Tab-separated table of C-alpha atoms and ligand atoms in Angstrom:
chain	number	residue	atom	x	y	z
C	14	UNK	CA	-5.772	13.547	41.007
C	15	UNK	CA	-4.677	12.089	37.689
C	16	UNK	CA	-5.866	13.709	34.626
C	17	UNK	CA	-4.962	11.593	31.212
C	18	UNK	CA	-5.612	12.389	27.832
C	19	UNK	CA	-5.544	10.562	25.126
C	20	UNK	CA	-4.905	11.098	21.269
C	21	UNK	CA	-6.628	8.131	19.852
C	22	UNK	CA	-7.861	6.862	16.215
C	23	UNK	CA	-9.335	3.914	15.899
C	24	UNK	CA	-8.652	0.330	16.728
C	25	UNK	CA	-5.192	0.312	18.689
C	26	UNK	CA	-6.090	3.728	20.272
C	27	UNK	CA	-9.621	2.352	21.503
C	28	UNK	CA	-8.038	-1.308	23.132
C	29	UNK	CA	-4.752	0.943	24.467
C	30	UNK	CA	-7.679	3.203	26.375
C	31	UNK	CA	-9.464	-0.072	27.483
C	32	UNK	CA	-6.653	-0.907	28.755
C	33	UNK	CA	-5.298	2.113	30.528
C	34	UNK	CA	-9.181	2.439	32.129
C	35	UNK	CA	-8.785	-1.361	33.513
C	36	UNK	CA	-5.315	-0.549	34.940
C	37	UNK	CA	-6.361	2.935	36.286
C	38	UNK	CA	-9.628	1.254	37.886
C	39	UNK	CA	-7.243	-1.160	40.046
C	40	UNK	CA	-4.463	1.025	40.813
C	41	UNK	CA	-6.230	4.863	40.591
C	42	UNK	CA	-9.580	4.966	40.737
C	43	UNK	CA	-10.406	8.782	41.054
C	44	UNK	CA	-8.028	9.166	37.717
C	45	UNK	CA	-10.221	10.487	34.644
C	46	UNK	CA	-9.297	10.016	31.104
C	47	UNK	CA	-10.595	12.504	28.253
C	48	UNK	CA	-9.999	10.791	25.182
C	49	UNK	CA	-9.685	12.954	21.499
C	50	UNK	CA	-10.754	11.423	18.660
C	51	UNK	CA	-9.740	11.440	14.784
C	52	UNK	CA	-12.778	12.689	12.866
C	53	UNK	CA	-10.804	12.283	9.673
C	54	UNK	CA	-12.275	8.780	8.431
C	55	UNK	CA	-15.559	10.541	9.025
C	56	UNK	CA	-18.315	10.768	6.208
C	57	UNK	CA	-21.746	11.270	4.711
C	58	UNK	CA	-22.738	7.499	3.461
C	59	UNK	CA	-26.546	6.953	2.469
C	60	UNK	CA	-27.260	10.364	4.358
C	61	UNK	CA	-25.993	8.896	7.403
C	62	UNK	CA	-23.075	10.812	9.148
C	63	UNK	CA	-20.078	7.990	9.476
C	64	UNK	CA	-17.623	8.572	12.641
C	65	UNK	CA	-15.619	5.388	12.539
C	66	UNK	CA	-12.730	6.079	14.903
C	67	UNK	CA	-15.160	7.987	17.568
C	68	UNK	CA	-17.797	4.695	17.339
C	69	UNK	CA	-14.845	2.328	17.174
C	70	UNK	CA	-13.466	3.648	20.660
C	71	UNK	CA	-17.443	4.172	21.954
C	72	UNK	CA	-18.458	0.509	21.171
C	73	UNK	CA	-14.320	-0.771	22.498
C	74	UNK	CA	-14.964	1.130	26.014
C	75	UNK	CA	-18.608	0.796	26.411
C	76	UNK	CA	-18.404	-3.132	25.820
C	77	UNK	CA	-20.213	-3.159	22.274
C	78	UNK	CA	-17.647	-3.449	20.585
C	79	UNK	CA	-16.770	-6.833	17.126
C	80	UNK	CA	-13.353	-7.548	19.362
C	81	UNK	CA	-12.073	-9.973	15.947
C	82	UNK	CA	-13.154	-6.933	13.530
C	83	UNK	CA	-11.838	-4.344	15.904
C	84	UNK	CA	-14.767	-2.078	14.203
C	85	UNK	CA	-18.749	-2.591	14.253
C	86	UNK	CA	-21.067	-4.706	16.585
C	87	UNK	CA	-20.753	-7.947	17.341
C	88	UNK	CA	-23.771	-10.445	16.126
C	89	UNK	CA	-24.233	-8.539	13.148
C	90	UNK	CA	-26.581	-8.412	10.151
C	91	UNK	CA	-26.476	-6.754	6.883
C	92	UNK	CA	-30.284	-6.978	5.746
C	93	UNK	CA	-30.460	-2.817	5.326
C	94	UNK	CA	-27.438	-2.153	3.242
C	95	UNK	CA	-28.195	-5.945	0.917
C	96	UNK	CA	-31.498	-3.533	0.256
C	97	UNK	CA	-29.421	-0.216	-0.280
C	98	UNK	CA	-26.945	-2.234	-2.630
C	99	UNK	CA	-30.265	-3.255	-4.217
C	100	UNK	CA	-30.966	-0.030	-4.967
C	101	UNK	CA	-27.237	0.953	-6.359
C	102	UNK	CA	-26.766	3.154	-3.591
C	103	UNK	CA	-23.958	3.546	-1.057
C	104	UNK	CA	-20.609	1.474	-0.906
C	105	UNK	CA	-21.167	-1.973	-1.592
C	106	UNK	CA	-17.317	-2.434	-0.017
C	107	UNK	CA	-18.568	-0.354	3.115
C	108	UNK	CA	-20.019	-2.379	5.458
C	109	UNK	CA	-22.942	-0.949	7.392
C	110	UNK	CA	-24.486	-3.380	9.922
C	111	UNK	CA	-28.356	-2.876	10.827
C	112	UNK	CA	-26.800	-2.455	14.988
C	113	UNK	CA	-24.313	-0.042	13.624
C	114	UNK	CA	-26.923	1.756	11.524
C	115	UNK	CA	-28.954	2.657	14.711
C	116	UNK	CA	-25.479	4.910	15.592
C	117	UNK	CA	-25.418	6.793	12.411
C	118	UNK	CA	-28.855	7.230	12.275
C	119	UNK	CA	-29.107	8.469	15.597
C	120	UNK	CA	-26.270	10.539	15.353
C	121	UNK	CA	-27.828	11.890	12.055
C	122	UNK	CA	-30.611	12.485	13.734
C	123	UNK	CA	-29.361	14.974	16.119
C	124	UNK	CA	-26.772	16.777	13.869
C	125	UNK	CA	-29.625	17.545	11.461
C	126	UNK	CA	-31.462	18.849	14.484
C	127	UNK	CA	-28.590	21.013	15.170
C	128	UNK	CA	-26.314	19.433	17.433
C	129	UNK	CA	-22.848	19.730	17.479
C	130	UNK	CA	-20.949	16.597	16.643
C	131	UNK	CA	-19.461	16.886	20.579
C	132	UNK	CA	-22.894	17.044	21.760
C	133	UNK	CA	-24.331	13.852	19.450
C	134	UNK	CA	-21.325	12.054	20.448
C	135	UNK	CA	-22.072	12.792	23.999
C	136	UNK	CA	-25.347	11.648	23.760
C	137	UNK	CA	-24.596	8.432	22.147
C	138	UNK	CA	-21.832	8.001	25.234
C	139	UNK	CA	-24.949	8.317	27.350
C	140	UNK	CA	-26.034	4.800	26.212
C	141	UNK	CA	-22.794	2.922	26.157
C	142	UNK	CA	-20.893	4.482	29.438
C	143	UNK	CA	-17.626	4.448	27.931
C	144	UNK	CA	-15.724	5.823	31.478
C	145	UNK	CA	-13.949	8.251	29.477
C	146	UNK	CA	-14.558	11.267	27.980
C	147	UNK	CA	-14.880	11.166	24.227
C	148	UNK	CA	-14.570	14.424	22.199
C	149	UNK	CA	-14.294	15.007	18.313
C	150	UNK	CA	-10.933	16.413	17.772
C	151	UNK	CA	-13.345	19.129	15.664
C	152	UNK	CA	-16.751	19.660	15.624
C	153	UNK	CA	-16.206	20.952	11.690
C	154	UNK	CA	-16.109	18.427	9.158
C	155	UNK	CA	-12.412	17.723	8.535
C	156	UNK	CA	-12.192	14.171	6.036
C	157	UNK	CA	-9.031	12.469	5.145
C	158	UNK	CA	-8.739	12.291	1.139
C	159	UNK	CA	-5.778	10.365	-0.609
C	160	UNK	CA	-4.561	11.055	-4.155
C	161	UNK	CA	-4.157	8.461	-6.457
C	162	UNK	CA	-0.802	7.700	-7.790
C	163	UNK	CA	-2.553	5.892	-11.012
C	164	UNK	CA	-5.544	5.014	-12.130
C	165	UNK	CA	-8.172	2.902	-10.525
C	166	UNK	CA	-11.571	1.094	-11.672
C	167	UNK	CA	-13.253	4.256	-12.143
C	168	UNK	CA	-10.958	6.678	-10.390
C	169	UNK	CA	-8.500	8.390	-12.593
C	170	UNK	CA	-4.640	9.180	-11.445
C	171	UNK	CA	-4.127	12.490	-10.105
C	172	UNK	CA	-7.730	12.036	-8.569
C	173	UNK	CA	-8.583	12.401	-4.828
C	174	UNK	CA	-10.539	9.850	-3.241
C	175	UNK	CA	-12.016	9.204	0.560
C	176	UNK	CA	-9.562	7.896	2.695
C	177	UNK	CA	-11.741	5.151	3.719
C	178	UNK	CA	-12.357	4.418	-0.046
C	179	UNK	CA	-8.832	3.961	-0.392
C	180	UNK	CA	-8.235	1.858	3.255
C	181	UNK	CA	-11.416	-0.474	2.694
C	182	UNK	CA	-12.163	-0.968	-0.896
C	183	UNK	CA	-8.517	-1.044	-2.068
C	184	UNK	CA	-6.809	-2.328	1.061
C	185	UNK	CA	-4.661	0.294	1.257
C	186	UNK	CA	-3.205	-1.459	-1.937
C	187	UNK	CA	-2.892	1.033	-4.838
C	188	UNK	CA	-0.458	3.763	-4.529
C	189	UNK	CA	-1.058	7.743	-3.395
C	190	UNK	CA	0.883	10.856	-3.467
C	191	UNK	CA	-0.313	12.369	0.075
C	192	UNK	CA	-3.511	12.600	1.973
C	193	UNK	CA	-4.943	15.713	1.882
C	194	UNK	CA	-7.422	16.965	5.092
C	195	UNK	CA	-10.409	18.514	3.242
C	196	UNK	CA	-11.769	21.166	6.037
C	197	UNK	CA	-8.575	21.166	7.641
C	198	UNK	CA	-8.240	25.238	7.295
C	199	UNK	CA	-11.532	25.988	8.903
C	200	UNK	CA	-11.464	23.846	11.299
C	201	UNK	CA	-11.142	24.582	15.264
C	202	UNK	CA	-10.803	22.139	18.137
C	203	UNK	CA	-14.091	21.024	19.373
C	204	UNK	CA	-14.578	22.914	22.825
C	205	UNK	CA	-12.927	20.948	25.582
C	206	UNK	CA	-10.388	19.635	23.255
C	207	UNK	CA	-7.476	22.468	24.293
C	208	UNK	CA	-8.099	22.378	27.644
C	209	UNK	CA	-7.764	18.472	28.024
C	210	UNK	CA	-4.150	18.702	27.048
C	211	UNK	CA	-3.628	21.909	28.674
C	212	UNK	CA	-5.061	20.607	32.117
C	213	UNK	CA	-3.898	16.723	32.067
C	214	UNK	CA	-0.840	15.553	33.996
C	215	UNK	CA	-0.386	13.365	31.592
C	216	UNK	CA	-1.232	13.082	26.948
C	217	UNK	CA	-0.562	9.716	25.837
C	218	UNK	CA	-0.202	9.104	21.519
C	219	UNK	CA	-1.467	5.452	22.008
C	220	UNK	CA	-0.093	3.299	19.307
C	221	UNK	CA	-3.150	4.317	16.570
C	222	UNK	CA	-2.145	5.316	13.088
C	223	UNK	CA	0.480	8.425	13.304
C	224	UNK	CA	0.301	9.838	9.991
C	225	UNK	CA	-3.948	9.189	9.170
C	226	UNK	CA	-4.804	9.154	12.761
C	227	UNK	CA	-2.709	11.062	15.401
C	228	UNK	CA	-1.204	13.037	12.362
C	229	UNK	CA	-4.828	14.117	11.459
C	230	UNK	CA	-5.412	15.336	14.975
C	231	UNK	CA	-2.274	16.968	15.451
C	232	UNK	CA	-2.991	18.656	12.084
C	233	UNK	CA	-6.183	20.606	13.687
C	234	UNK	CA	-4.648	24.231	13.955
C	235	UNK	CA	-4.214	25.282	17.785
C	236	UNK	CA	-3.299	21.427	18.899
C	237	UNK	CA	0.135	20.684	18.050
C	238	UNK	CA	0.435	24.130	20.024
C	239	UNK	CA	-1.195	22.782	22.905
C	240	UNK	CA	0.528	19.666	23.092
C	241	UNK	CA	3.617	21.266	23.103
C	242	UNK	CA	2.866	24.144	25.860
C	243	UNK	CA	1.230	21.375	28.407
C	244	UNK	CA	2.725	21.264	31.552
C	245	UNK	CA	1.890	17.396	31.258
C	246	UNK	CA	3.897	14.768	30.321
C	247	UNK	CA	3.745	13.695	26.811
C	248	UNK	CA	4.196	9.917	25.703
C	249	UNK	CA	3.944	8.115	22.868
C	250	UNK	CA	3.472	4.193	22.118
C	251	UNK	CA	4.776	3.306	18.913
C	252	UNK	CA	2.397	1.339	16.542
C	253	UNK	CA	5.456	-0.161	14.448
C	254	UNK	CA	7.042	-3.397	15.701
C	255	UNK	CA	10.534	-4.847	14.223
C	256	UNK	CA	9.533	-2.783	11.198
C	257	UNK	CA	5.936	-3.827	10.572
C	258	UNK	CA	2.847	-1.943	11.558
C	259	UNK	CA	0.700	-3.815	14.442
C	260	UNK	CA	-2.475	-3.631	12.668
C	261	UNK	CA	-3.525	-1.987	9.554
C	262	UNK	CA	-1.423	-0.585	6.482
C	263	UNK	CA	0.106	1.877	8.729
C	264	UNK	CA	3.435	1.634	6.134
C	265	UNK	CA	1.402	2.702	3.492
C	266	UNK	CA	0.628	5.553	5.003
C	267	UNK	CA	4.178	5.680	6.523
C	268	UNK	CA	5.053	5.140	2.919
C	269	UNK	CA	3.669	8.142	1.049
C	270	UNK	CA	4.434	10.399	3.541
C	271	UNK	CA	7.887	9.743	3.305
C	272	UNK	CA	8.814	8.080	6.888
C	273	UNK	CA	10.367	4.464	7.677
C	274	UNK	CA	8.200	2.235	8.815
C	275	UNK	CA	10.062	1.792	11.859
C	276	UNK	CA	9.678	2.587	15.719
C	277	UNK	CA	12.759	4.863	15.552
C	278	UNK	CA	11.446	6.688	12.406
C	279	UNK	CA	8.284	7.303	13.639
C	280	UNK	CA	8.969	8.392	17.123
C	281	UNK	CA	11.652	10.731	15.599
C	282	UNK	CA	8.992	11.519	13.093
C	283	UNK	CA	6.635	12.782	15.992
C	284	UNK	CA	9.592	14.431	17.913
C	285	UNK	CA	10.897	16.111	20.739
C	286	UNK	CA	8.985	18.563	22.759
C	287	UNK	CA	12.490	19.857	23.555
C	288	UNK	CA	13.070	20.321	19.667
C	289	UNK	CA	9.746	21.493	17.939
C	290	UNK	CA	8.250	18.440	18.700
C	291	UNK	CA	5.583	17.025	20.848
C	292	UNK	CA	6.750	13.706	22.392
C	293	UNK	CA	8.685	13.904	25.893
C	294	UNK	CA	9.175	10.295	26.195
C	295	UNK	CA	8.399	6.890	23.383
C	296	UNK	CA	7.803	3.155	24.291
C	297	UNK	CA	9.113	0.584	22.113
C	298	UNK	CA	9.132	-3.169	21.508
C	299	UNK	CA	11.697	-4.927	23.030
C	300	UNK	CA	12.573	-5.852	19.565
C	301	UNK	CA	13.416	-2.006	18.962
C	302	UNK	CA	15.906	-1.421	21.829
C	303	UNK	CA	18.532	-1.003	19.126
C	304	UNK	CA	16.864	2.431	18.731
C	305	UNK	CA	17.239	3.683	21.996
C	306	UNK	CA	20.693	5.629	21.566
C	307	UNK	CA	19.222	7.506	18.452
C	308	UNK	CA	15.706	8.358	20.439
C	309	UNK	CA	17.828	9.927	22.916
C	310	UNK	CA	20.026	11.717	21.132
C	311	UNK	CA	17.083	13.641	19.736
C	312	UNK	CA	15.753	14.569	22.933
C	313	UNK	CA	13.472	11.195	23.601
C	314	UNK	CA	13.517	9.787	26.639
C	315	UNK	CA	12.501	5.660	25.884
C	316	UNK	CA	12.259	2.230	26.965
C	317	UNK	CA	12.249	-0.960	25.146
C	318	UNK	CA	8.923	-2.795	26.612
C	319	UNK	CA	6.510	-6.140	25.319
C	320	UNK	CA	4.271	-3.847	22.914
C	321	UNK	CA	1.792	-6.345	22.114
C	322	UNK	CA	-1.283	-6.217	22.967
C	323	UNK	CA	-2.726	-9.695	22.977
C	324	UNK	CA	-5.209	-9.699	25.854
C	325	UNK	CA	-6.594	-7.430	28.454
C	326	UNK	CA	-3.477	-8.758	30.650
C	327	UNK	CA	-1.090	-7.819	28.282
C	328	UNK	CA	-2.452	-4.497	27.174
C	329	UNK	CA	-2.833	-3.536	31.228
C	330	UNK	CA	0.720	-3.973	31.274
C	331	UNK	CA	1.391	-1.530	28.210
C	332	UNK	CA	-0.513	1.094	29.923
C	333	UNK	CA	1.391	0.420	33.223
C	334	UNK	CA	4.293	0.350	31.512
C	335	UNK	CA	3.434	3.768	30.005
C	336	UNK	CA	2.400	5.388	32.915
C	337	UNK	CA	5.346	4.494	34.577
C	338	UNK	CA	7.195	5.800	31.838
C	339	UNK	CA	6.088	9.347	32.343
C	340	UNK	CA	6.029	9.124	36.052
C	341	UNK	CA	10.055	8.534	35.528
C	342	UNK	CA	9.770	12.038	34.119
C	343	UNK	CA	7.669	14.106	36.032
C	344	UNK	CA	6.746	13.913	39.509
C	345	UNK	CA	3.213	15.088	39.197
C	346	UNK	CA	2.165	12.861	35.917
Q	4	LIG	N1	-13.401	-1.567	7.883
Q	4	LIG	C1	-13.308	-2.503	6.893
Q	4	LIG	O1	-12.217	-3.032	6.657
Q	4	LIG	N2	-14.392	-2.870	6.145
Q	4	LIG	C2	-15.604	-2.311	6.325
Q	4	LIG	O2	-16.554	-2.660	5.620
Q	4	LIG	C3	-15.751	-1.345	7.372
Q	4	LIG	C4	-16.990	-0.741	7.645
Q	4	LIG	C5	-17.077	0.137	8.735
Q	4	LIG	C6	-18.317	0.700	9.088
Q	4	LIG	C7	-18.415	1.554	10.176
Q	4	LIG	C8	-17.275	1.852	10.923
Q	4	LIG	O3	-17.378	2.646	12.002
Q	4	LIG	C9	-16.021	1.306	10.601
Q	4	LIG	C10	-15.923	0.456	9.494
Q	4	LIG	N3	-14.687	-0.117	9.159
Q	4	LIG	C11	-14.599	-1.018	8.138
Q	4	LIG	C12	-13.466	0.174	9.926
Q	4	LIG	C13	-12.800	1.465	9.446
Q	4	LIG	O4	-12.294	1.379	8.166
Q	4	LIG	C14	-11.655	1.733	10.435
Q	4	LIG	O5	-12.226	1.683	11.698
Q	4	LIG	C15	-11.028	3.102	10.410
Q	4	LIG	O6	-11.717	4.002	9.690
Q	4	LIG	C16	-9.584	2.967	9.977
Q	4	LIG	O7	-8.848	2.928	11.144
């Protein structure tokens, strides 16, 4: 029986997991996959609690999913936030959909009524039948904030704002001095969180944002532990291609936290298990092989592989590809 679990943000994380469910369906049916979610994009817009990374993998695995947005519901409308705009409320550079509304409100719904974000998000899975497990890496608010390098419309330099201020409204485009995870020190895995790396064969980093995404997660005190005590194999997929980031700003995250944007830098970044780090083996793009020699001189065992993931065919392959990865590593993975 093959346990997986995956460390996923949004986009890449949720079409790797697609991916890795179609390939498991054909070639290991009775496999299960628990995947952990960032909570750090999440927040409270127009009273509604905002989870974009857990609905973002919900709606890519349960087939409700924008596939040319990546994010929200296909067939969309804005008619509800045109009417909150009219009112000079919420983010007129956040886009709420009226499908995607149903989510939050939902979701809001339940929290208020004293759910746990694990629970609401399990009800919502209810609906959409993702075949995978999804669990908040916390069920306590932790929020990604960025500090502005300089000034900004109304923001002043110095000033912290919402990460997903700072991704959506300014593209990512104006410069910070480090994210900050507001909650971070309270927070706790959500239940079931420990025990899916402790108990999978195998963790997979899918190629999602490592320093606002996988970082976040891996920030949650008692999970960097975890990964790196699991008797599973741990493997990463690196999100950086011949120096550029697959999808988002992922360098200007890379950026202010002072790592290359490069497959090398990042997988180094991340580590070896065998050196305080939590990666046993990292796939790159063929276009990366030149940074074989230095990945396994720090302890990374990696192969140079097609990393993009163009179609369902392609991405199958990736998680194939990855699987066999750690199977070259451990017998039971
Ligand atoms: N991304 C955008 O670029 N523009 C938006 O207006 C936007 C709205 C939005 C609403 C709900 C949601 O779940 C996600 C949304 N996203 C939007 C995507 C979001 O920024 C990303 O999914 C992650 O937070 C970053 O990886």
């Amino acid at each position: 029986m093959t346990n997986i679990t995956v460390l996923a943000g949004g986009i890449g994380g949720a079409r790797f997991t697609r991916g890795l469910l179609q390939q498991l369906a054909a070639t290991e049916p009775d496999a299960t996959v628990t995947v952990i979610v960032n909570t750090g994009d999440d927040m409270w817009l127009d009273g509604l609690r905002i989870c974009p990374d857990l609905d973002t993998v919900m709606y890519t695995l349960g087939g409700g999913i924008n596939e040319e947005q990546g994010w929200g519901r296909p067939g969309e409308s804005r008619r509800a936030s045109a009417e909150i705009a009219a009112y000079g409320r919420g983010w007129t550079w956040f886009t709420l959909g009226d499908l995607d509304l149903a989510t939050h409100i939902v979701r809001s719904d339940l929290l208020r009524s004293g759910s746990t974000l694990s629970e609401a998000t399990s009800f919502l899975c209810r609906r959409w039948q993702p075949g995978a497990q999804l669990l908040p890496m916390s069920d306590t608010p932790v929020e990604t904030h960025a500090r502005l390098a300089m000034d900004a419309d109304e923001h002043r330099a110095g000033e912290l704002i919402h990460f997903e201020e700072w991704w959506v409204r300014y593209r990512a485009g104006v410069p910070v001095t480090e994210f900050v995870q507001v909650g971070l020190d309270s927070a706790v895995p959500a239940p079931g969180v420990v025990d899916a790396i402790l108990t999978a064969n195998l963790v997979i980093l899918p190629p999602s944002n490592p320093v606002v995404s996988v970082g976040t997660i891996l920030a949650v005190p008692g999970i960097r532990d975890a990964l790196r005590s699991t008797a599973a194999a741990v493997v990463g997929v690196s999100p950086i291609i011949a120096g550029a980031a697959v999808r988002g700003m992922a360098d200007a995250c890379l950026n202010t936290i002072g790592v290359q944007t490069s497959a090398e830098a990042v997988g180094l970044h991340y580590g070896s298990r065998a050196a305080n780090g939590v990666l046993d083996a990292w796939l790159v793009d063929e276009t990366d092989v030149g940074a074989l020699p230095a990945l396994a001189a720090a302890g990374i065992r990696s192969v140079a592989v097609p990393l993009w993931m163009r179609d369902a065919d392609t991405t199958r392959r990736l998680a194939a590809d990855t699987l066999a990865l750690a199977r070259g590593i451990f017998t039971d993975a």
